Amino acid sequence: MEQVQPQLPAYPTVFSLQGKLALITGGGSGIGFDIARCMVQSGARVVITGRREQPLQEAVRILADSGSGEQAYYVVNDVTERQSLNGLVETIETTYGPIDILVNNAGVNMKKPALEVTDDDFDRIVHTNLNSVFSLTRACAQRMMARKQGSIIMISSMAAYYGIDRVVAYAASKSAVEGMVKVLASEFSGNGVRVNAIAPGFIETAMSKTAMSGDPDRFARAMRRTPMGAFGKPEDIGWAAVFLASEGAKYITGASLPVDGGNSIGF
Ligand code: NDP
């Protein structure tokens, strides 16, 4: 007997983010901005946050030009002010509608030998890259779980995959985020909320420029173990985020996707 195949969603509709609202922290520049750009191009509306208003204003202006109509908004917010995060989510949902996609992109790095890292240094990095990520994720996930749908994406790092010298607090924070992805995916899956990470390799942004500046040896080492032999572009992370947020990734949760030109498997 001939088997009847169920209808598949049309390509590229299955990767479309039409009708979705995404909250992207640190979306005014660097990787966060390109995640916003790719999501807008895929049909989503985006709310970007950051501490400085000027880059956010500029980013929204560019995003408005690249999309089809009013698709980008900003809210000035410092993710380290954890007591503000429930209010942030409340304000966004009241003003723009339910958040379907959360991208925890805002992050800070610090390059120092481990023995020179003070407790304050360590706490500052972990507070931004880990503690705030948990608080904002909890605030969004409570609402997503009630609605039985949502996609949460963490921006991890190669520093969570292998030992990179002089980034002890950063590596600790990103490794913990990877652990959080697995726990949250296991807890949230029953309520239709997926949780994944993207682990970028070396990507051309202000952060990587600072990490590499005046350190040609570090740059050469990074390139030596990157089979593609070049830094990635912020949009490479943007398209991966679109995929993970889309229906095309509906059976993917608890994963960490390296977007790294092969850096994580390079010799
Ligand atoms: P950038 O430094 O270029 O951008 C960071 C963004 O985060 C800025 O828009 C900044 O805006 C925002 N931000 C920083 N602190 C806060 C805060 N407390 N509250 C709200 N927003 C904040 O970094 P990248 O784009 O390179 O990095 C983005 C993410 O990707 C980070 O999580 C980083 O760890 C990760 N990553 C980057 C890699 C790379 O090679 N570039 C490699 C691996 C991971 P403002 O200053 O206005 O607040």
Coordinates of C-alpha atoms in Angstrom, one line a residue, residues 76-201:
V76 CA 17.9 51.3 27.1
N77 CA 18.6 48.6 29.8
D78 CA 21.7 47.4 31.7
V79 CA 21.3 43.6 32.1
T80 CA 23.4 43.7 35.3
E81 CA 20.5 45.6 37.0
R82 CA 18.8 42.3 37.6
Q83 CA 15.9 43.8 39.6
S84 CA 15.0 45.7 36.4
L85 CA 14.6 42.6 34.2
N86 CA 11.0 41.5 35.1
G87 CA 9.9 45.1 34.5
L88 CA 11.8 45.1 31.1
V89 CA 10.0 42.0 30.0
E90 CA 6.6 43.4 31.2
T91 CA 7.1 46.7 29.4
I92 CA 8.1 45.0 26.1
E93 CA 5.2 42.6 26.2
T94 CA 2.7 45.3 27.0
T95 CA 4.1 47.6 24.3
Y96 CA 5.0 45.3 21.5
G97 CA 3.4 41.9 22.3
P98 CA 4.6 38.5 23.5
I99 CA 8.3 37.7 23.2
D100 CA 8.7 34.6 21.1
I101 CA 12.5 34.6 20.9
L102 CA 15.1 35.7 23.5
V103 CA 18.7 36.0 22.5
N104 CA 21.0 36.5 25.5
N105 CA 23.8 38.2 23.5
A106 CA 25.1 41.0 25.8
G107 CA 28.4 40.0 27.2
V108 CA 31.8 41.4 28.4
N109 CA 35.3 40.1 28.3
M110 CA 38.5 40.8 30.2
K111 CA 42.0 39.6 29.3
K112 CA 44.3 39.2 32.2
P113 CA 46.5 36.5 33.7
A114 CA 44.4 34.5 36.2
L115 CA 46.6 35.5 39.1
E116 CA 46.0 39.2 38.5
V117 CA 42.2 38.9 38.3
T118 CA 40.6 40.4 41.4
D119 CA 37.4 39.2 43.0
D120 CA 35.7 42.3 41.7
D121 CA 37.0 41.6 38.1
F122 CA 35.7 38.1 38.3
D123 CA 32.4 39.1 39.8
R124 CA 31.8 41.8 37.1
I125 CA 32.3 39.4 34.2
V126 CA 30.2 36.6 35.8
H127 CA 27.5 39.0 36.8
T128 CA 27.0 40.2 33.2
N129 CA 27.6 37.0 31.3
L130 CA 25.9 34.5 33.6
N131 CA 23.8 35.9 36.5
S132 CA 22.0 38.4 34.4
V133 CA 21.4 35.8 31.7
F134 CA 19.7 33.6 34.2
S135 CA 17.5 36.4 35.6
L136 CA 16.3 37.6 32.2
T137 CA 15.8 34.0 30.9
R138 CA 13.7 33.2 34.0
A139 CA 11.6 36.4 33.4
C140 CA 11.0 35.5 29.7
A141 CA 10.6 31.7 30.2
Q142 CA 7.8 32.1 32.8
R143 CA 5.7 33.8 30.1
M144 CA 6.8 31.5 27.3
M145 CA 6.0 28.4 29.3
A146 CA 2.5 29.7 30.0
R147 CA 2.0 30.3 26.3
K148 CA 3.6 26.9 25.5
Q149 CA 6.1 28.3 22.9
G150 CA 9.4 30.0 22.8
S151 CA 13.0 29.8 21.7
I152 CA 15.8 30.9 23.9
I153 CA 19.3 31.3 22.5
M154 CA 22.5 31.9 24.5
I155 CA 25.6 33.2 23.0
S156 CA 28.4 31.1 24.3
S157 CA 32.1 31.0 23.2
M158 CA 35.0 28.8 22.2
A159 CA 36.2 29.7 25.7
A160 CA 33.6 27.2 26.9
Y161 CA 35.0 24.5 24.6
Y162 CA 38.8 24.6 25.2
G163 CA 41.4 26.4 27.3
I164 CA 42.1 29.9 26.2
D165 CA 44.7 31.7 28.4
R166 CA 43.9 35.0 30.2
V167 CA 40.1 34.8 30.1
V168 CA 39.4 32.9 33.3
A169 CA 36.2 34.7 34.3
Y170 CA 34.9 34.8 30.8
A171 CA 35.5 31.1 30.3
A172 CA 33.9 30.3 33.6
S173 CA 30.8 32.3 32.8
K174 CA 30.4 30.9 29.3
S175 CA 31.0 27.3 30.5
A176 CA 28.3 27.8 33.1
V177 CA 25.9 29.1 30.4
E178 CA 26.5 25.9 28.4
G179 CA 25.5 24.0 31.6
M180 CA 22.4 26.2 32.0
V181 CA 21.3 25.4 28.4
K182 CA 21.1 21.7 29.2
V183 CA 19.3 22.1 32.4
L184 CA 16.8 24.6 31.1
A185 CA 16.2 22.5 27.9
S186 CA 15.4 19.5 30.1
E187 CA 13.0 21.5 32.3
F188 CA 11.2 23.6 29.6
S189 CA 10.8 21.1 26.8
G190 CA 7.5 19.8 28.1
N191 CA 6.1 23.3 27.7
G192 CA 7.2 24.0 24.2
V193 CA 10.2 26.2 25.0
R194 CA 13.5 25.3 23.4
V195 CA 16.9 26.4 24.8
N196 CA 20.1 26.4 22.7
A197 CA 23.5 28.0 22.5
I198 CA 25.6 29.3 19.7
A199 CA 29.3 29.1 20.3
P200 CA 30.9 31.7 18.0
G201 CA 34.5 31.3 17.0

